[in-house]
Coordinates of N, CA and C in Angstrom, one line a residue:
S95 N 95.7 127.0 111.5 CA 94.9 126.0 110.7 C 95.3 124.6 110.2
V96 N 94.7 123.5 109.9 CA 94.3 122.7 109.8 C 95.4 121.9 108.3
A97 N 95.9 122.8 107.5 CA 97.2 122.8 106.1 C 98.2 123.1 107.2
Q98 N 98.4 123.4 108.2 CA 99.8 123.7 108.8 C 99.7 122.9 109.7
V99 N 99.2 122.6 110.0 CA 98.8 121.2 111.4 C 99.5 120.0 110.5
A100 N 98.7 119.7 109.3 CA 99.2 118.9 108.5 C 100.5 118.7 107.2
R101 N 101.1 120.2 107.2 CA 102.2 120.0 106.7 C 103.6 119.7 107.8
M102 N 103.2 120.9 108.6 CA 104.4 120.5 110.3 C 104.5 118.7 110.4
E103 N 103.0 118.2 110.3 CA 102.9 116.5 110.4 C 104.1 115.9 109.3
L104 N 103.3 116.3 108.3 CA 104.6 115.6 106.5 C 106.0 115.5 107.2
A105 N 105.9 117.0 107.8 CA 107.3 117.2 107.3 C 108.6 116.5 108.4
R106 N 107.4 116.3 109.4 CA 107.8 115.6 111.2 C 108.0 113.7 110.6
Q107 N 107.5 113.4 110.2 CA 107.0 112.1 109.4 C 108.2 111.6 108.8
H108 N 108.2 112.9 107.8 CA 109.7 112.4 107.0 C 111.1 113.3 106.8
R109 N 110.9 113.4 107.7 CA 112.3 114.2 108.5 C 113.1 115.3 107.7
V110 N 112.1 116.1 106.7 CA 112.6 117.2 106.3 C 111.5 118.9 106.4
D111 N 112.7 119.9 106.1 CA 112.1 121.2 106.3 C 110.9 121.2 105.5
P112 N 109.7 122.0 106.7 CA 108.2 122.5 106.4 C 108.0 123.0 105.1
H113 N 108.8 123.7 104.6 CA 109.3 124.1 103.4 C 109.4 124.0 102.2
S114 N 110.6 122.5 102.2 CA 110.7 121.8 100.9 C 109.6 121.1 100.3
F115 N 108.9 121.2 100.6 CA 107.7 120.5 99.4 C 106.4 121.4 99.2
E116 N 105.8 120.7 98.2 CA 104.6 121.8 98.4 C 103.9 120.6 98.7
M117 N 102.1 121.1 98.9 CA 101.5 120.2 99.6 C 99.9 120.2 99.7
V118 N 99.5 119.3 99.7 CA 97.0 119.8 99.6 C 96.6 119.1 100.4
C119 N 96.0 119.5 101.4 CA 95.1 118.5 102.4 C 93.7 119.0 102.2
W120 N 93.0 118.1 102.1 CA 91.2 118.2 102.1 C 90.5 117.4 103.2
G121 N 89.5 117.9 103.6 CA 88.8 117.0 104.7 C 88.2 116.2 104.2
L122 N 88.1 114.6 105.0 CA 87.0 114.1 104.7 C 85.5 114.1 104.4
P123 N 84.6 113.5 104.1 CA 83.1 114.0 103.8 C 82.5 114.0 104.7
E124 N 81.3 114.7 105.0 CA 80.3 114.5 106.0 C 81.1 114.9 107.8
G125 N 81.4 116.3 107.5 CA 81.9 116.4 108.5 C 83.4 116.4 109.0
K126 N 83.9 115.0 109.6 CA 85.0 114.3 109.7 C 85.8 114.9 110.4
T127 N 86.2 115.1 111.1 CA 87.6 115.5 111.9 C 89.0 115.3 110.8
Q128 N 88.7 114.0 110.4 CA 89.7 113.5 109.6 C 90.5 114.7 108.2
T129 N 91.6 114.7 108.0 CA 92.7 115.0 107.4 C 93.6 114.2 106.2
V130 N 93.1 114.8 105.2 CA 94.0 113.4 103.6 C 94.9 114.6 103.4
A131 N 96.2 114.4 103.2 CA 97.8 115.3 103.2 C 98.5 114.9 101.5
V132 N 98.9 114.7 101.0 CA 100.2 114.5 100.7 C 100.6 115.3 99.6
G133 N 102.0 115.3 99.7 CA 103.6 116.2 99.4 C 104.5 115.9 98.4
C134 N 105.0 116.6 97.9 CA 105.5 116.0 97.1 C 107.0 117.2 96.9
P135 N 108.4 116.5 97.3 CA 109.2 117.3 97.7 C 109.4 117.9 96.5
H136 N 110.1 119.4 96.8 CA 110.2 120.7 95.3 C 111.3 120.0 94.4
A137 N 112.4 119.1 95.3 CA 113.2 118.5 93.8 C 113.0 117.6 93.7
A138 N 112.4 116.3 93.8 CA 111.8 115.9 93.2 C 110.5 116.4 91.8
A139 N 110.1 117.6 92.3 CA 109.1 118.0 91.7 C 109.7 118.5 89.5
H140 N 111.1 119.2 91.0 CA 111.8 119.9 89.7 C 112.3 119.3 88.4
A141 N 112.6 117.8 89.3 CA 113.6 116.9 88.3 C 112.6 116.6 87.2
L142 N 111.0 116.1 87.8 CA 110.0 115.3 86.6 C 110.3 116.6 86.2
L143 N 109.9 117.8 86.0 CA 108.9 118.6 85.2 C 110.6 119.1 84.3
D144 N 111.8 119.2 84.8 CA 112.9 119.3 84.2 C 113.0 118.2 82.7
L145 N 112.4 117.7 82.5 CA 111.8 116.2 82.1 C 111.5 116.4 80.5
F146 N 110.3 117.6 80.9 CA 109.3 117.9 80.1 C 109.7 119.4 79.6
D147 N 110.7 119.7 80.3 CA 111.3 121.5 79.7 C 111.6 121.2 77.6
G148 N 111.8 122.3 77.9 CA 112.2 122.6 76.1 C 111.7 121.2 74.6
T149 N 110.7 120.6 75.6 CA 109.6 119.6 74.6 C 108.3 119.7 73.8
G150 N 108.0 121.3 74.6 CA 106.5 121.5 74.2 C 105.6 121.2 74.2
L151 N 106.0 120.1 75.4 CA 104.6 119.8 76.6 C 104.5 121.3 77.6
N152 N 103.5 121.3 77.6 CA 102.7 122.4 78.9 C 102.4 121.6 80.0
V153 N 102.8 121.1 80.9 CA 102.4 120.5 82.2 C 101.5 122.0 82.7
Q154 N 101.0 120.7 83.3 CA 99.6 120.9 84.1 C 99.1 121.1 85.7
A155 N 100.1 120.0 86.1 CA 99.9 120.2 87.3 C 100.5 118.1 87.4
L156 N 101.3 117.7 88.7 CA 101.6 116.6 89.1 C 100.7 116.2 89.8
D157 N 100.2 114.7 90.0 CA 99.5 114.3 90.2 C 100.3 112.7 91.0
V158 N 99.5 112.6 92.3 CA 99.8 111.5 93.0 C 99.7 110.4 92.2
A159 N 100.5 109.4 91.8 CA 100.5 108.0 91.5 C 99.2 107.3 91.7
A160 N 98.8 107.2 92.5 CA 97.3 106.1 93.1 C 96.2 106.8 92.5
A161 N 96.0 108.6 92.6 CA 95.2 109.1 92.1 C 95.1 108.7 90.8
A162 N 96.4 109.1 90.1 CA 96.6 108.5 88.6 C 96.5 107.9 88.0
A163 N 96.3 106.5 88.7 CA 96.3 105.8 88.4 C 95.1 105.1 88.2
A164 N 94.0 105.3 89.3 CA 92.8 105.2 89.9 C 92.0 105.9 88.8
R165 N 92.5 107.1 88.0 CA 91.8 107.4 87.0 C 91.9 107.4 85.8
A166 N 92.8 106.6 85.5 CA 93.4 105.6 84.2 C 92.3 104.2 83.8
C167 N 92.3 104.0 84.8 CA 91.8 102.5 84.9 C 89.8 103.2 85.4
L168 N 89.5 103.9 85.1 CA 88.3 104.4 85.7 C 87.2 103.8 84.5
D169 N 87.5 103.9 83.2 CA 86.6 103.3 82.5 C 86.7 101.6 82.1
V170 N 87.2 101.5 82.8 CA 87.1 99.5 82.5 C 86.7 99.2 83.8
C171 N 86.9 99.6 85.4 CA 86.1 99.5 87.1 C 84.6 99.6 86.9
V172 N 84.5 98.7 88.0 CA 82.9 98.6 87.7 C 82.2 99.4 88.3
P173 N 81.4 99.9 88.0 CA 80.7 101.9 88.2 C 80.1 101.3 90.2
A174 N 80.2 102.0 91.3 CA 79.9 102.6 92.5 C 78.6 101.9 92.4
P175 N 78.5 101.6 93.8 CA 79.3 101.6 94.9 C 80.5 100.1 94.8
G176 N 80.3 99.1 94.0 CA 81.4 98.0 93.2 C 82.9 98.8 93.6
I177 N 83.1 97.6 93.8 CA 85.3 97.6 94.1 C 85.5 97.0 93.2
T178 N 87.0 98.2 92.7 CA 87.4 97.5 91.8 C 88.7 97.1 91.8
A179 N 89.6 96.2 92.2 CA 91.2 96.4 92.8 C 92.1 96.4 91.3
I180 N 93.1 97.2 90.8 CA 94.1 97.8 90.5 C 95.0 97.4 91.2
L181 N 95.8 96.5 90.4 CA 97.6 95.6 90.6 C 98.4 96.4 90.0
D182 N 99.1 97.5 90.5 CA 100.2 98.2 89.2 C 101.5 97.6 89.8
L183 N 102.0 96.7 88.6 CA 103.1 95.7 88.5 C 104.3 96.9 88.1
G184 N 105.2 97.7 89.2 CA 105.9 98.9 88.9 C 107.3 97.4 88.6
W185 N 108.2 98.4 88.7 CA 110.1 97.5 88.1 C 110.6 97.3 89.9
G186 N 110.8 98.5 91.0 CA 111.0 97.8 91.9 C 109.5 97.3 93.3
S187 N 109.1 97.6 92.6 CA 107.7 96.7 93.7 C 105.9 97.2 92.7
T188 N 104.9 96.6 93.9 CA 103.8 96.3 92.9 C 102.9 97.4 94.2
R189 N 102.1 97.7 93.5 CA 100.9 98.6 94.3 C 99.8 97.9 93.9
L190 N 98.7 97.7 95.2 CA 97.1 97.6 94.3 C 96.1 98.2 95.5
L191 N 95.8 98.7 94.3 CA 94.6 99.7 94.9 C 93.1 99.1 95.1
L192 N 92.4 99.5 95.7 CA 90.9 99.1 95.6 C 90.3 100.3 96.0
V193 N 89.3 100.4 94.4 CA 89.1 102.0 94.1 C 87.4 101.7 94.0
C194 N 86.6 102.4 94.7 CA 84.9 102.5 94.4 C 84.9 104.0 94.0
G195 N 84.3 103.2 92.0 CA 85.0 104.4 91.3 C 85.7 105.2 91.3
P196 N 85.6 106.7 91.2 CA 87.0 107.6 90.8 C 87.8 107.6 92.7
T197 N 87.3 107.2 94.1 CA 88.1 107.2 95.1 C 88.5 105.8 95.6
I198 N 89.9 106.2 95.9 CA 90.8 104.9 96.3 C 90.3 104.9 97.8
L199 N 90.3 103.8 97.8 CA 89.3 103.0 99.7 C 91.2 102.8 100.2
Y200 N 91.6 101.7 99.1 CA 92.7 101.3 100.2 C 93.6 100.6 98.9
E201 N 95.2 101.7 99.8 CA 96.7 101.6 99.0 C 97.6 101.1 99.7
R202 N 98.2 99.7 98.9 CA 99.3 98.9 99.7 C 100.2 98.6 98.6
F203 N 101.4 98.8 99.4 CA 102.9 98.4 98.7 C 103.2 97.3 98.7
F204 N 103.8 96.1 98.0 CA 104.4 94.8 98.5 C 105.3 95.2 97.9
E205 N 106.7 94.4 98.6 CA 108.1 94.4 97.6 C 107.4 93.6 96.6
G206 N 108.4 93.5 95.6 CA 109.1 92.3 94.1 C 107.8 93.2 93.1
G207 N 108.9 93.5 92.2 CA 108.0 93.4 91.3 C 108.8 93.4 89.8
F208 N 109.2 94.1 88.8 CA 109.5 93.3 87.8 C 110.6 93.1 87.6
S209 N 112.1 93.5 88.7 CA 113.6 93.9 88.9 C 114.4 92.7 88.9
G210 N 112.8 92.0 90.2 CA 113.3 90.8 90.8 C 112.7 90.1 89.6
L211 N 111.7 89.7 89.2 CA 111.5 89.1 87.7 C 112.8 88.6 87.3
V212 N 112.9 89.6 86.7 CA 114.2 90.4 85.3 C 115.3 89.1 86.2
G213 N 116.1 89.9 87.3 CA 117.0 88.8 87.9 C 116.6 87.2 87.8
T214 N 115.4 86.9 88.5 CA 115.6 85.5 88.4 C 115.6 85.3 87.2
L215 N 115.2 85.5 85.6 CA 115.5 84.9 84.5 C 117.1 84.8 84.7
A216 N 117.2 86.5 84.8 CA 118.9 86.2 84.6 C 119.7 85.3 85.0
G217 N 119.3 84.9 86.0 CA 120.5 83.8 86.7 C 120.1 82.5 86.4
R218 N 118.5 81.9 85.9 CA 118.4 80.9 85.9 C 118.3 80.6 84.4
F219 N 118.4 82.1 83.8 CA 119.1 81.6 82.1 C 120.9 81.8 81.5
E220 N 121.4 82.1 82.7 CA 122.9 83.2 82.9 C 122.6 83.6 81.6
I221 N 121.6 85.1 81.7 CA 122.0 86.3 80.6 C 121.8 87.6 81.6
S222 N 121.9 88.4 80.4 CA 121.9 89.5 81.2 C 120.4 89.8 81.3
E223 N 120.3 91.1 82.5 CA 118.9 91.9 82.6 C 117.9 92.4 81.2
A224 N 119.0 93.0 80.5 CA 118.2 93.1 79.2 C 117.9 91.8 78.3
G225 N 118.9 90.6 77.8 CA 118.1 89.6 77.7 C 117.0 89.2 78.2
A226 N 116.8 89.2 79.8 CA 115.6 89.0 80.2 C 114.4 89.6 79.8
C227 N 114.6 90.6 79.8 CA 114.2 92.2 79.6 C 113.3 91.7 78.2
Q228 N 114.0 91.3 77.5 CA 113.8 90.6 75.7 C 113.0 89.6 76.1
I229 N 113.4 88.1 76.7 CA 112.4 87.6 77.2 C 111.0 87.7 77.8
L230 N 111.0 88.6 78.1 CA 109.5 89.0 79.0 C 108.7 89.4 77.8
D231 N 109.5 90.3 76.4 CA 108.5 91.0 75.8 C 108.3 89.6 74.9
T232 N 108.6 89.2 74.3 CA 108.7 87.6 73.8 C 107.3 86.7 73.8
V233 N 107.9 86.4 74.9 CA 106.9 85.5 75.8 C 105.9 86.5 76.6
G234 N 106.2 87.6 77.4 CA 105.1 87.7 77.6 C 104.3 87.3 79.2
L235 N 103.3 88.0 79.9 CA 102.4 87.4 80.5 C 101.1 86.5 80.6
S236 N 100.7 86.2 79.1 CA 99.7 86.2 78.5 C 99.6 85.1 78.5
S237 N 99.0 84.5 77.5 CA 99.4 82.9 77.5 C 98.8 83.0 75.9
D238 N 98.5 83.3 75.1 CA 98.7 83.8 73.4 C 99.7 83.1 73.1
P239 N 99.1 81.7 71.4 CA 100.2 81.6 71.3 C 101.7 82.0 70.6
L240 N 102.9 81.7 71.2 CA 103.9 82.3 70.0 C 103.6 81.8 69.1
P241 N 105.1 82.9 68.5 CA 105.4 82.0 67.3 C 105.9 80.5 67.4
T242 N 105.7 79.6 66.4 CA 106.6 78.3 65.9 C 107.9 78.1 66.7
Q243 N 108.8 79.1 65.9 CA 109.9 79.3 66.2 C 110.4 79.6 67.9
V244 N 109.7 79.4 68.6 CA 110.1 79.4 69.8 C 110.0 78.0 70.4
D245 N 110.9 77.5 71.2 CA 111.2 76.2 71.6 C 110.2 75.7 72.9
P246 N 109.1 75.4 73.2 CA 108.2 75.3 73.8 C 108.7 75.0 75.6
V247 N 109.8 74.1 75.2 CA 110.3 73.6 76.9 C 110.4 75.2 77.2
T248 N 110.8 75.6 77.0 CA 112.3 77.1 77.2 C 110.8 77.9 77.9
V249 N 109.8 78.0 76.7 CA 108.4 79.0 77.5 C 108.1 77.9 78.7
E250 N 107.9 76.5 77.9 CA 107.2 76.7 79.7 C 108.1 76.5 80.5
A251 N 109.7 76.7 80.5 CA 110.3 77.1 81.9 C 109.9 78.6 82.2
I252 N 109.9 79.3 81.3 CA 109.9 80.2 81.9 C 108.5 80.4 82.7
H253 N 107.3 80.2 82.0 CA 106.5 80.7 82.3 C 106.3 80.0 84.2
K254 N 106.9 79.2 83.8 CA 107.3 78.2 86.0 C 107.6 79.3 86.4
L255 N 108.5 80.2 86.2 CA 109.2 81.1 87.0 C 108.2 82.5 87.0
L256 N 107.6 83.1 85.6 CA 106.9 83.5 85.8 C 105.6 83.0 87.3
R257 N 104.8 82.2 86.8 CA 104.1 82.0 88.3 C 104.7 82.0 89.6
A258 N 105.7 81.3 89.9 CA 106.2 81.2 90.8 C 106.7 82.8 91.7
H259 N 107.3 83.1 90.2 CA 107.3 85.1 91.0 C 105.8 85.8 91.6
F260 N 104.9 85.0 90.3 CA 103.1 86.2 90.9 C 102.4 84.9 92.1
R261 N 103.4 83.8 92.5 CA 102.1 83.3 93.3 C 102.8 83.6 94.5
S262 N 104.2 84.3 95.1 CA 104.0 84.5 95.8 C 104.4 85.7 96.5
L263 N 104.4 86.8 95.0 CA 103.6 87.6 95.2 C 102.1 87.7 96.0
V264 N 101.3 86.8 95.6 CA 100.1 86.9 96.1 C 99.5 86.5 97.1
E265 N 101.0 85.7 97.8 CA 101.1 85.1 98.6 C 101.7 86.2 100.2

């Protein structure tokens, strides 16, 4: 079956036992012979689900991160057939999704997330990573006015680093 072939191909690509992960696959619309498949290693699923054990929460399902992000942003996406870009700024990497309604058309990962930015701030100001995170929390990524007790020269230096970080990400 197509599911068996997809499972074996995922196992081969990731060099794992074919029974070491859960998988779902589906065909593309209009009778195309292409198939999309996603998998989650049992160990990763159990580690995640263990976080919820004993909390009183009843986990119904695990989802693919891109699908969850697209679904979470659906209310702010332009209606189909328009295309919306979703930029997911993670700690270790950044993901770009292009979606049309609830359908993910394109997904790309980029090196560079907030960890690199925090490292740059920590090095530039010779502070801990916790201090750099506090700076990001205080100054933020928006242009909203800051409290008057914040030094404007320091804020401009921080904004310059932020612009450089995101400019390199865009390039």
